[in-house]
Short mmCIF file of C-alpha atoms in Angstrom, two decimals:
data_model
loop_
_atom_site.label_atom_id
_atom_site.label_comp_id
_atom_site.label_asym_id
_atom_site.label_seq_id
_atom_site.Cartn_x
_atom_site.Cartn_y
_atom_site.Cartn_z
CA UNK A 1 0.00 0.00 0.00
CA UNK A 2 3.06 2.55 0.41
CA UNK A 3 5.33 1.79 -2.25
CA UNK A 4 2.94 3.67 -4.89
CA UNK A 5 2.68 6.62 -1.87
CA UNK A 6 6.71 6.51 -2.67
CA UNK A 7 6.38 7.21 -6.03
CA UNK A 8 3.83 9.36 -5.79
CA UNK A 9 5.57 12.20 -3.85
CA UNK A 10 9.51 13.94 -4.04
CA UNK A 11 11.84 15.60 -1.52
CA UNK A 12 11.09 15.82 1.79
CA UNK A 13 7.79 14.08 1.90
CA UNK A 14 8.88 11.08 0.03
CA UNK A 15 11.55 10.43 2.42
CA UNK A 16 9.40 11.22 5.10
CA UNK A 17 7.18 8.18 3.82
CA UNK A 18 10.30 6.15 3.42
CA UNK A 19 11.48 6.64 7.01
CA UNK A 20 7.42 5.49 7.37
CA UNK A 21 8.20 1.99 5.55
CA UNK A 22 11.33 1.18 6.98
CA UNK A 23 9.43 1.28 10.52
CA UNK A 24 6.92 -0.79 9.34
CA UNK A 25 9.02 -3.26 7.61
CA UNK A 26 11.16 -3.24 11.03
CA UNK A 27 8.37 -3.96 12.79
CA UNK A 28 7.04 -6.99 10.86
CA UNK A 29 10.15 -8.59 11.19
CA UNK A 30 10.44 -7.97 15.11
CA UNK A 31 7.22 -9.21 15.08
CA UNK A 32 7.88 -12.87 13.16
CA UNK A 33 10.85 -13.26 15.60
CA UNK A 34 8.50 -12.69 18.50
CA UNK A 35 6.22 -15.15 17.18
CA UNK A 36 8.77 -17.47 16.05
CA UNK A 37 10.56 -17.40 19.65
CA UNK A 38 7.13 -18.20 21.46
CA UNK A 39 6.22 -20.95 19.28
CA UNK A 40 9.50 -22.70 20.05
CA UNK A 41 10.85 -21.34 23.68
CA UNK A 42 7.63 -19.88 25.17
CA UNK A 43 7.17 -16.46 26.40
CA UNK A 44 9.49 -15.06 29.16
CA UNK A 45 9.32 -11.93 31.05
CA UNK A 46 11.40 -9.39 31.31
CA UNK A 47 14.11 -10.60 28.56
CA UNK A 48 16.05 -9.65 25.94
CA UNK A 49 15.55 -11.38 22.42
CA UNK A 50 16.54 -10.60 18.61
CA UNK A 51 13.20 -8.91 18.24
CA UNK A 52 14.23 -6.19 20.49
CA UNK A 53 16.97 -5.13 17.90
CA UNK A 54 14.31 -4.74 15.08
CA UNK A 55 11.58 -3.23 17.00
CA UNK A 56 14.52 -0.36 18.28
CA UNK A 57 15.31 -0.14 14.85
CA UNK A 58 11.70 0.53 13.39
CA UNK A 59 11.09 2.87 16.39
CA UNK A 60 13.65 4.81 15.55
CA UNK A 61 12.64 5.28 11.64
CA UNK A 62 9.75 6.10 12.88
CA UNK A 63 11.43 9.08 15.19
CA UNK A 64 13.22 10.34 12.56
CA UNK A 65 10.24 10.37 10.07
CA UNK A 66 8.32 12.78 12.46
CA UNK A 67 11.07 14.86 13.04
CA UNK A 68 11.74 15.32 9.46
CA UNK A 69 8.83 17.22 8.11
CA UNK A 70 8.93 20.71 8.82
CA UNK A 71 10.53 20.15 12.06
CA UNK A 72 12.88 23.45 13.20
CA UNK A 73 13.54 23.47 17.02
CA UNK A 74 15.58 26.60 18.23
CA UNK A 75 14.25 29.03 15.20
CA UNK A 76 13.93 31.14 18.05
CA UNK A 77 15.41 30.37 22.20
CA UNK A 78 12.04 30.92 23.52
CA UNK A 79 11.04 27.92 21.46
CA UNK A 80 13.79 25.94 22.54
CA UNK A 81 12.89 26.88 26.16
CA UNK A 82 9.54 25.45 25.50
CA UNK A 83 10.94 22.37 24.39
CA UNK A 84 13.28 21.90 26.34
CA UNK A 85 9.97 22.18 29.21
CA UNK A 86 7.88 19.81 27.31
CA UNK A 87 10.54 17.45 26.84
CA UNK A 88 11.52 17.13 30.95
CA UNK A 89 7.75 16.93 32.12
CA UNK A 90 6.87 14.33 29.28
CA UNK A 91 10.44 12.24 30.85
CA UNK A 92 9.64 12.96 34.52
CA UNK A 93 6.27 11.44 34.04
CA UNK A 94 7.94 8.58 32.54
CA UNK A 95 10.56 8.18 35.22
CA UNK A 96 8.00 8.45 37.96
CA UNK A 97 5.70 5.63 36.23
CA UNK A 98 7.54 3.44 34.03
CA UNK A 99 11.39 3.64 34.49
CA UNK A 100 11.92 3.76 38.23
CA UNK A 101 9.97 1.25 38.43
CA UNK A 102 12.17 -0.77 35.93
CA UNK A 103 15.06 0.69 37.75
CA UNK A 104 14.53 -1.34 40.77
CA UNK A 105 14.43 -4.23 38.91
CA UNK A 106 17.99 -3.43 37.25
CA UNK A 107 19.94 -5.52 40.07
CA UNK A 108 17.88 -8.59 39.57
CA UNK A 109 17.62 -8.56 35.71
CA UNK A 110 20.97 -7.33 34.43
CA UNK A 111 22.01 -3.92 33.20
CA UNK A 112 21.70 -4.66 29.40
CA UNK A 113 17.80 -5.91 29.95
CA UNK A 114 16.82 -2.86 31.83
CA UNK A 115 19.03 -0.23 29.17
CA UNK A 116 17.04 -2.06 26.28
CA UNK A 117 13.55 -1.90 27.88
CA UNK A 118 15.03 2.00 28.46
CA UNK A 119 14.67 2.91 24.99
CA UNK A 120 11.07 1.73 24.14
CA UNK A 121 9.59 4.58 26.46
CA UNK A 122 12.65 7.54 25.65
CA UNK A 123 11.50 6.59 21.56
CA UNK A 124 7.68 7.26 22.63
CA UNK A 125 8.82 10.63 24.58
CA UNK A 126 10.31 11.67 20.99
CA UNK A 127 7.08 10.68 18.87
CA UNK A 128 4.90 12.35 21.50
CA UNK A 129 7.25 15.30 21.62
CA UNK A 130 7.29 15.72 18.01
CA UNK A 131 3.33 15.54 17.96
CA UNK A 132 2.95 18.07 20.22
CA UNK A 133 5.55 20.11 18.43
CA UNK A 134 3.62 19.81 15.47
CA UNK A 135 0.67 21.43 16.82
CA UNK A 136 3.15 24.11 18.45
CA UNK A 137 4.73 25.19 15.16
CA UNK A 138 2.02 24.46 12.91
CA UNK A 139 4.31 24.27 9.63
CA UNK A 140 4.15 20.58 9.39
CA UNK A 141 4.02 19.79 5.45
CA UNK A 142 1.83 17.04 5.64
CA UNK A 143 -1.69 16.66 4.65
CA UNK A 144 -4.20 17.06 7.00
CA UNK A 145 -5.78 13.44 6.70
CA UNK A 146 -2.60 12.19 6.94
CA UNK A 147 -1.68 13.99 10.11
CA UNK A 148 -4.68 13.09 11.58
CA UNK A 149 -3.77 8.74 10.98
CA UNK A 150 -0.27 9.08 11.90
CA UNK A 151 -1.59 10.85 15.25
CA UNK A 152 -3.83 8.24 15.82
CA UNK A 153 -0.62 5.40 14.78
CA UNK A 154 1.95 6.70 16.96
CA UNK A 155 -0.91 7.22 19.99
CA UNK A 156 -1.97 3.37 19.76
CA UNK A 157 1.80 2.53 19.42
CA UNK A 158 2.96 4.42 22.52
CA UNK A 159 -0.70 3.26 24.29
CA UNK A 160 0.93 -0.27 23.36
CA UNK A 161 4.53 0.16 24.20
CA UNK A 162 3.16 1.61 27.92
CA UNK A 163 0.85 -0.86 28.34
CA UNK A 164 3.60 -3.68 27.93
CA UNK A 165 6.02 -2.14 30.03
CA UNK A 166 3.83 -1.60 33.28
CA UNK A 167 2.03 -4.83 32.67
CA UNK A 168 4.79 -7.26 31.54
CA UNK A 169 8.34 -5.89 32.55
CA UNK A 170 6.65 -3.86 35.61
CA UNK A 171 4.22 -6.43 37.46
CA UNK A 172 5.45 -9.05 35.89
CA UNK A 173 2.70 -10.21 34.32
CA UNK A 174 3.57 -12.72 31.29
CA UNK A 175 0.12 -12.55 29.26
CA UNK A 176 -0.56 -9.38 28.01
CA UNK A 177 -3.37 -9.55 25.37
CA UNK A 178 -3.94 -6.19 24.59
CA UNK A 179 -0.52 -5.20 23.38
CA UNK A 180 -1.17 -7.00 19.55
CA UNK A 181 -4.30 -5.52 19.48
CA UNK A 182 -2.70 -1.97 19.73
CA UNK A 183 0.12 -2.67 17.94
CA UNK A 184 -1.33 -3.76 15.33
CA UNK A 185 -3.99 -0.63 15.10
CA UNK A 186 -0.63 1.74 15.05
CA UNK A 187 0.49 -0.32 11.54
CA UNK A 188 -3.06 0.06 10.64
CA UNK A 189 -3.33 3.65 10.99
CA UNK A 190 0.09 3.96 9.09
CA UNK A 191 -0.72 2.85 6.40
CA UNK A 192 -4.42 4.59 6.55
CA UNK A 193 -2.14 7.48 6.62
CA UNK A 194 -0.40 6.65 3.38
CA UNK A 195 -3.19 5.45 1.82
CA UNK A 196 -5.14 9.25 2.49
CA UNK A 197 -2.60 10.90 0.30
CA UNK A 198 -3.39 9.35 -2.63
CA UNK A 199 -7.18 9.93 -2.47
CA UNK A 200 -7.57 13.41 -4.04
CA UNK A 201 -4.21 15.14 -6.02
CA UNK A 202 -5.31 18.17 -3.52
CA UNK A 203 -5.07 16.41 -0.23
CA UNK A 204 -1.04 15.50 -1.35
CA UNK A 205 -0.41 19.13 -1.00
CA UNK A 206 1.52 20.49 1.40
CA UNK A 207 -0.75 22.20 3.95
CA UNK A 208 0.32 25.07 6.68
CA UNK A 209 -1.73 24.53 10.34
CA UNK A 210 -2.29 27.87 11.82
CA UNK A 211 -1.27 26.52 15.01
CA UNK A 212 -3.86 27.45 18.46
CA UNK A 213 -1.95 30.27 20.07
CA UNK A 214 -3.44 29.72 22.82
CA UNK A 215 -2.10 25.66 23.42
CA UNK A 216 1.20 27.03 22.40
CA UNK A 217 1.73 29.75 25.13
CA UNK A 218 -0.11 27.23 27.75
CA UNK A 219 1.54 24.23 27.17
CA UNK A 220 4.74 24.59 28.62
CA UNK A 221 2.62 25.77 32.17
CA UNK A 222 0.20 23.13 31.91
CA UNK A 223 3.27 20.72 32.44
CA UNK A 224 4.78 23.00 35.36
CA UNK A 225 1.66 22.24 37.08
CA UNK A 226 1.44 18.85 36.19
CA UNK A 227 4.86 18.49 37.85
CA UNK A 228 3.99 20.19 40.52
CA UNK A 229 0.81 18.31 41.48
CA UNK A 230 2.49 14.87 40.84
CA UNK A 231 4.51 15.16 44.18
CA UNK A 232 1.61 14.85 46.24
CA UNK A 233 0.41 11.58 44.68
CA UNK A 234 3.73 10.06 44.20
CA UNK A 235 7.62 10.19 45.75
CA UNK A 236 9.88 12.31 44.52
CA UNK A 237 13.45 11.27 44.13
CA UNK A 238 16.66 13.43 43.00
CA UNK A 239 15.79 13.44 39.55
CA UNK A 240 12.29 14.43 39.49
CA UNK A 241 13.27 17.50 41.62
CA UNK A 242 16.39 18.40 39.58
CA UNK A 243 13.76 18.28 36.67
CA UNK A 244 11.57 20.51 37.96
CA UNK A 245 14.34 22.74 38.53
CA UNK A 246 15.34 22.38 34.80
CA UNK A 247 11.41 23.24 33.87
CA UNK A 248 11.62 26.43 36.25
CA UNK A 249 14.65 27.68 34.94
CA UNK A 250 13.36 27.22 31.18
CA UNK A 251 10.29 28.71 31.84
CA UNK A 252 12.20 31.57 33.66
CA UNK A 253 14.32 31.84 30.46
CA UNK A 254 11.06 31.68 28.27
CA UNK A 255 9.55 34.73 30.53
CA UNK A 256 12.69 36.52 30.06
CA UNK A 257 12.58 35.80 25.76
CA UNK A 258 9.02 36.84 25.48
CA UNK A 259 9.59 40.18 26.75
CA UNK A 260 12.71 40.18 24.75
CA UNK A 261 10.93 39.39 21.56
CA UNK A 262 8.07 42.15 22.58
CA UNK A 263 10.59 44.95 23.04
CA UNK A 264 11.70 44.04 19.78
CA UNK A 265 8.13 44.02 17.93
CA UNK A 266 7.25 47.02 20.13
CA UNK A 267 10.71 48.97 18.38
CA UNK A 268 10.27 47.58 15.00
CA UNK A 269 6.39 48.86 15.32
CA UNK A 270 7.32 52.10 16.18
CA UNK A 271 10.24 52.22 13.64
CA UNK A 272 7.69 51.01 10.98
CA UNK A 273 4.95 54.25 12.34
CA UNK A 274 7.64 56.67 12.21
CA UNK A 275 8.78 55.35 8.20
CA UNK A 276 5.06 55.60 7.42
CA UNK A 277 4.89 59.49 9.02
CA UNK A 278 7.77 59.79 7.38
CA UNK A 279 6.29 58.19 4.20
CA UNK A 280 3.13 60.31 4.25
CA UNK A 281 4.97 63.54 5.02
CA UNK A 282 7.65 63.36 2.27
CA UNK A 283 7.71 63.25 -1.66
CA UNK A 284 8.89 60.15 -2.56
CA UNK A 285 11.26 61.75 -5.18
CA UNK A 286 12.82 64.23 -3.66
CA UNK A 287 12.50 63.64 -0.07
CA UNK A 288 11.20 67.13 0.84
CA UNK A 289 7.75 67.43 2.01
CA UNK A 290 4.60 67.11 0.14
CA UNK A 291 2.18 69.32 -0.09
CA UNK A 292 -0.16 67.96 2.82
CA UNK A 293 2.57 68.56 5.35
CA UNK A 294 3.89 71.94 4.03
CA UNK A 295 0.28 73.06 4.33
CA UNK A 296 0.66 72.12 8.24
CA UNK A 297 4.28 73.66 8.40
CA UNK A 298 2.05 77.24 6.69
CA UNK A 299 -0.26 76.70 9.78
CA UNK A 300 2.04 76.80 12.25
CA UNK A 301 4.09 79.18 11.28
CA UNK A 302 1.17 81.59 11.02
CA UNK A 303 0.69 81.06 14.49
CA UNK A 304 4.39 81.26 15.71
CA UNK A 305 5.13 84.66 13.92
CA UNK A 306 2.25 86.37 14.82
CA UNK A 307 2.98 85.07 18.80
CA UNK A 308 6.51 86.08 18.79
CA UNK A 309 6.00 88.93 16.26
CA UNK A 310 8.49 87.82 14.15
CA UNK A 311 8.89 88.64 9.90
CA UNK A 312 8.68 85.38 7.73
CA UNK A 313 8.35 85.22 3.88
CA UNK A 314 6.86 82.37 1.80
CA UNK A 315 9.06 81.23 -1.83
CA UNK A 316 6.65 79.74 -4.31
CA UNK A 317 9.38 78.74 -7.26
CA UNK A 318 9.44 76.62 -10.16
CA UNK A 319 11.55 75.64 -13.13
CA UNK A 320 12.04 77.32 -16.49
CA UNK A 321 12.49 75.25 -18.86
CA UNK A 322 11.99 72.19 -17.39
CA UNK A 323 9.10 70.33 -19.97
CA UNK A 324 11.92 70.88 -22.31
CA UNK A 325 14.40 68.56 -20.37
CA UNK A 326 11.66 65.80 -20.15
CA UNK A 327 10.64 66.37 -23.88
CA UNK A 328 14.59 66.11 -24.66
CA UNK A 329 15.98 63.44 -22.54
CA UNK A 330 12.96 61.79 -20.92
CA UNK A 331 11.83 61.96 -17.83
CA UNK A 332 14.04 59.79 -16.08
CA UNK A 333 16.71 62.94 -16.41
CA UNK A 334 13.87 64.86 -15.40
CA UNK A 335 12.96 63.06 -12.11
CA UNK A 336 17.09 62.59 -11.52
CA UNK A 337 17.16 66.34 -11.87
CA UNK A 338 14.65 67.28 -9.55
CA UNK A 339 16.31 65.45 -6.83
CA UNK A 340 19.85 67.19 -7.19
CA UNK A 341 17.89 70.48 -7.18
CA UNK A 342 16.23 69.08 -3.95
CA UNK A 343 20.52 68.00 -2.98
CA UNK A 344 21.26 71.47 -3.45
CA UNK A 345 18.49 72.88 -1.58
CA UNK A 346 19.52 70.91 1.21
CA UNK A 347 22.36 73.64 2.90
CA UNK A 348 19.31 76.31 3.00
CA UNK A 349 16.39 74.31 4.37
CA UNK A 350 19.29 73.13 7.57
CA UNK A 351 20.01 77.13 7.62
CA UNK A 352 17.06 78.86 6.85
CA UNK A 353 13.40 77.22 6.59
CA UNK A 354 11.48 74.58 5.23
CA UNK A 355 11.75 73.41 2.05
CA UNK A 356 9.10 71.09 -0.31
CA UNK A 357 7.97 69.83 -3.17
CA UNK A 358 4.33 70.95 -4.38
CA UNK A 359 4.02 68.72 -7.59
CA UNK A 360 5.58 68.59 -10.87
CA UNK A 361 8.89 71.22 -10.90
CA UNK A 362 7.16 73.73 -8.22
CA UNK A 363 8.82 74.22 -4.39
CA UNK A 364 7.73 75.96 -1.74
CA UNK A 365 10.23 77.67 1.04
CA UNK A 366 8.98 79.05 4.32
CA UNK A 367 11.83 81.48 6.13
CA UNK A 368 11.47 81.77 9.73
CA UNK A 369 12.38 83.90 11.13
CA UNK A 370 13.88 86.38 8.45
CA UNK A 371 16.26 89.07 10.20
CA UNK A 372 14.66 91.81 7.53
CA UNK A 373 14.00 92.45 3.95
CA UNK A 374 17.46 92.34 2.83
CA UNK A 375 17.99 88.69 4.22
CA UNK A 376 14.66 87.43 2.56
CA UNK A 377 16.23 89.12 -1.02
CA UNK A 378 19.60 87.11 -0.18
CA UNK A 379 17.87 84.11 0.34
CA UNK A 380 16.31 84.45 -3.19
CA UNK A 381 19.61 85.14 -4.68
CA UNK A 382 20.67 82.07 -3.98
CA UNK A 383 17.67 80.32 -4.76
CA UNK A 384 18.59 81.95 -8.06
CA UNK A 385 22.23 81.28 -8.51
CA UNK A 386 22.29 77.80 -7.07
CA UNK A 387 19.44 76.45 -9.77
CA UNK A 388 20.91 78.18 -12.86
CA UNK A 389 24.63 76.62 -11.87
CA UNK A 390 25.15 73.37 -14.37
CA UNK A 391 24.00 69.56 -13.37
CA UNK A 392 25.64 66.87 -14.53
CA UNK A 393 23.20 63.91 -15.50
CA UNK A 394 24.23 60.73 -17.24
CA UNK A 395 27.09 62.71 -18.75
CA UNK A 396 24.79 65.06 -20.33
CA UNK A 397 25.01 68.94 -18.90
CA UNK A 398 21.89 70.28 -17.76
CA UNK A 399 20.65 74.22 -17.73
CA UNK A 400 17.64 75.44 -16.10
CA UNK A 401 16.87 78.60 -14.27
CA UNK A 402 14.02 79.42 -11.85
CA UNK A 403 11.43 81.98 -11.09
CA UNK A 404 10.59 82.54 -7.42
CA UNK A 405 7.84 84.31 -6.08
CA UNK A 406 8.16 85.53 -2.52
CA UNK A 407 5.41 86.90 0.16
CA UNK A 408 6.29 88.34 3.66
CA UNK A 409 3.69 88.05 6.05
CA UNK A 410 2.37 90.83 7.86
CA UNK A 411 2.49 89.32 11.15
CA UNK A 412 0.00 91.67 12.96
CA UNK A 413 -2.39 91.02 10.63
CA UNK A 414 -5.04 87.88 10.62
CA UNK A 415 -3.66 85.82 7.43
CA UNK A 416 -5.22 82.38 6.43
CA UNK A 417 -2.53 79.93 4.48
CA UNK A 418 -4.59 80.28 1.70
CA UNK A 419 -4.03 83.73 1.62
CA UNK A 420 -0.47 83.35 2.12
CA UNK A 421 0.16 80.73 -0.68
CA UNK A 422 -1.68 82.69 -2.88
CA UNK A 423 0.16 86.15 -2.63
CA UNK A 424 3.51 83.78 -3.12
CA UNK A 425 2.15 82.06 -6.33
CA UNK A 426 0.70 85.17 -8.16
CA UNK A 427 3.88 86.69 -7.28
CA UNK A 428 6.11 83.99 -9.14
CA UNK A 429 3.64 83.81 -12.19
CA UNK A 430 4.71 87.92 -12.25
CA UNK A 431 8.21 86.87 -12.47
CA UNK A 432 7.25 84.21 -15.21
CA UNK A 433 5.52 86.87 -17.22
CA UNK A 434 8.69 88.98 -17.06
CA UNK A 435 10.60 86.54 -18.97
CA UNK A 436 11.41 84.10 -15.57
CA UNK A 437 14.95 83.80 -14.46
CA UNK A 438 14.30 86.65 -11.58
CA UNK A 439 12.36 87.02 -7.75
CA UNK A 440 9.53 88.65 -7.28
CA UNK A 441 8.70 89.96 -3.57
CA UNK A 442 5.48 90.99 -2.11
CA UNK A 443 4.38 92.57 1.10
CA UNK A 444 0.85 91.66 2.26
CA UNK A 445 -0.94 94.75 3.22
CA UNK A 446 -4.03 95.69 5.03
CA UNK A 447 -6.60 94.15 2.76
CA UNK A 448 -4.46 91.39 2.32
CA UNK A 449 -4.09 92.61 -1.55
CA UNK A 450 -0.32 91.85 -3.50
CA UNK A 451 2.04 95.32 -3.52
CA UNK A 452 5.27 94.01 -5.50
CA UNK A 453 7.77 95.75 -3.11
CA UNK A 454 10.79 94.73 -4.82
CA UNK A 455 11.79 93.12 -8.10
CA UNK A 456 14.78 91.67 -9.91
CA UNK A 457 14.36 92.00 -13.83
#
């Protein structure tokens, strides 16, 4: 039934199916020596036989099978701190119920005999671990019939395993009949398991469990408590408390990790906030601000001239000649040279104001404070001369001059930003009419109407 589920599949899965036969095929042949040693010596208790060796064997293909699908412990500590928690409560049980007890029997029975029956219940710890890890990663690539056979396999193969070791090796008890029953459900379900994949093409694909958060941040507590409880129904020896020492300290560790890891989202959140502000603020060209957040800047500094009394001038400016760069030389030189005008802007917006982008080839410059009417026309000058200097682009030299429009505010006089932006841009469309290539300034006066107080022709 699982050589066509073989062929069927590639990579990972079909050597996880592989790993699946050779535990099977193990098995079968542990179990014909079982059968073949009863039939001729009779069933003893507590020995060792040949069938051992092939049963360890299939065990541990079957081990390595689970742990090879999707299987990543220590992506992260805190998940290797929950492991490592699972892990010791899922043994501690097991030493309190199943191996002491074969422990005291060591003397009597021989080391070898008690080391052997030793690895039947450490190989179900790993199959039950690597279940459980499967629902705490939830990345398993395995179908989700499949998963749901193999669960119920390696269940009613521990369930059989246990049962012969407390029954048989434990009280001594040389008839055991429900451990072929079981035994033979966990081939069963194997091969149900195998079979499932080939039902549907769909149900062979590989299928990502969104794993319950809530089992996954519970589970390592759940066995704190367990291991907690257990004392007061059964003796604890040395290694059940050092155990419980090794589960506090992980969980410590895992305590410690989580708010590690939050820290760490909580930064990389508010990095991510302050690159969208920063996003939403800023043309993504030039890196100056957009128009939304110059509008704000206008606002405010409204407010702080008029509080402090304090002279500030608006720049509305834009580019002469700059459809005939894209027309020329596309307009990849044309968005390259927009952002070494917004480079060169760069030494007067740390010096002076605030400096952005409107759309297209406009800018806008807001100069508070300005020491007086002579520093605002100085500021405009070298608006001027810095824009007309040459840019090199893609070895090609590139010429453009500029036509600036400037407004002072009248700061003891209500202005609205509207007001203000539109003084500035009626007084660079006077400069454009002129010819461009000069500044035109404007005072706002009583009735908020333009008076062109000084000019550069």
């Amino acid at each position: 039934m699982l050589v066509p589920v073989i062929r069927r599949h590639t990579g990972k899965q079909r050597r996880f199916w592989v790993y699946i036969v050779c535990g099977l095929l193990f098995n079968v042949i542990a179990h014909y020596i079982k059968a073949f040693d009863n039939w001729t010596v009779g069933p003893k208790v507590f020995d060792i036989r040949a069938a051992d060796l092939f049963y360890l064997v299939g065990y541990l293909f079957l081990v390595i099978s689970l742990f090879s699908v999707g299987f990543r412990l220590g992506k992260r500590i805190r998940y290797l701190a929950d492991a490592i928690t699972i892990m010791t409560t899922l043994f501690l049980l097991s030493w309190t119920y199943v191996i002491k007890p074969m422990y005291a029997q060591a003397e009597m029975s021989g080391a070898l005999i008690w080391i052997i029956n030793l690895m039947y219940p450490l190989m179900d710890i790993l199959m039950l671990f690597a279940m459980i890890m499967w629902k705490y990663q939830g990345d398993i690539q395995v179908s989700r019939a499949a998963q749901f056979w193999l669960i119920l396999g390696i269940l009613s193969c521990i369930a059989g395993d246990t049962y012969f070791l407390v029954n048989s090796v434990i009280n001594d008890c040389a008839v055991t009949p429900l451990i072929g029953p079981l035994w033979s459900m966990a081939a069963f379900f194997l091969l149900l398991a195998g079979r499932s994949t080939s039902v549907t093409p769909r149900e062979d694909k590989p299928v990502d469990i969104d794993p319950d958060k809530r089992i996954r941040h519970v589970l390592p507590y759940i066995g704190l408590m367990i291991l907690t409880i257990n004392p007061f129904l059964h003796p604890s020896d040395l290694v059940y408390k050092l155990g419980l020492v090794l589960v506090v300290g992980a969980l410590v560790i895992r305590q410690i990790m989580l708010i590690a890891e939050r820290e760490k989202l909580l930064m990389q959140v508010n990095d991510t906030l302050e690159q969208t502000e920063y996003m939403a603020r800023h043309d993504g060209l030039t890196q100056l601000l957009n128009r939304w957040a110059f509008s704000e800047e206008l606002h405010g500094t409204i407010r702080r001239a008029q509080e402090q009394n304090q002279m500030t001038a608006l720049y509305y400016f834009d580019l002469d000649g700059f459809k005939p760069v894209n027309d020329r030389y596309g307009h990849q030189i044309g968005d390259l040279l927009l952002s070494h005008i917004a480079a060169r802007l760069s030494p007067l917006i740390e010096a002076e104001g605030i400096c952005a982008r409107l759309g297209g080839d406009e800018f806008g410059l807001i100069l508070y404070p300005a020491a007086s009417k002579q520093h605002i026309r100085e500021v405009a000058d070298f608006l001027c001369e810095e824009l007309a200097a040459p840019f090199e682009l893609e070895a090609k030299e590139i010429r453009v001059t500029t036509s600036i429009g400037v407004a002072i505010l009248d700061q003891r006089k209500e202005v609205t930003a509207a007001e203000w932006v539109r003084s500035a841009d009626n007084a660079m469309y006077t400069s454009k009419r002129k010819g461009g290539n000069q500044t035109t300034i404007v005072e706002m006066n009583d009735d908020n109407s333009d008076v062109i107080a000084m000019k550069n022709e």
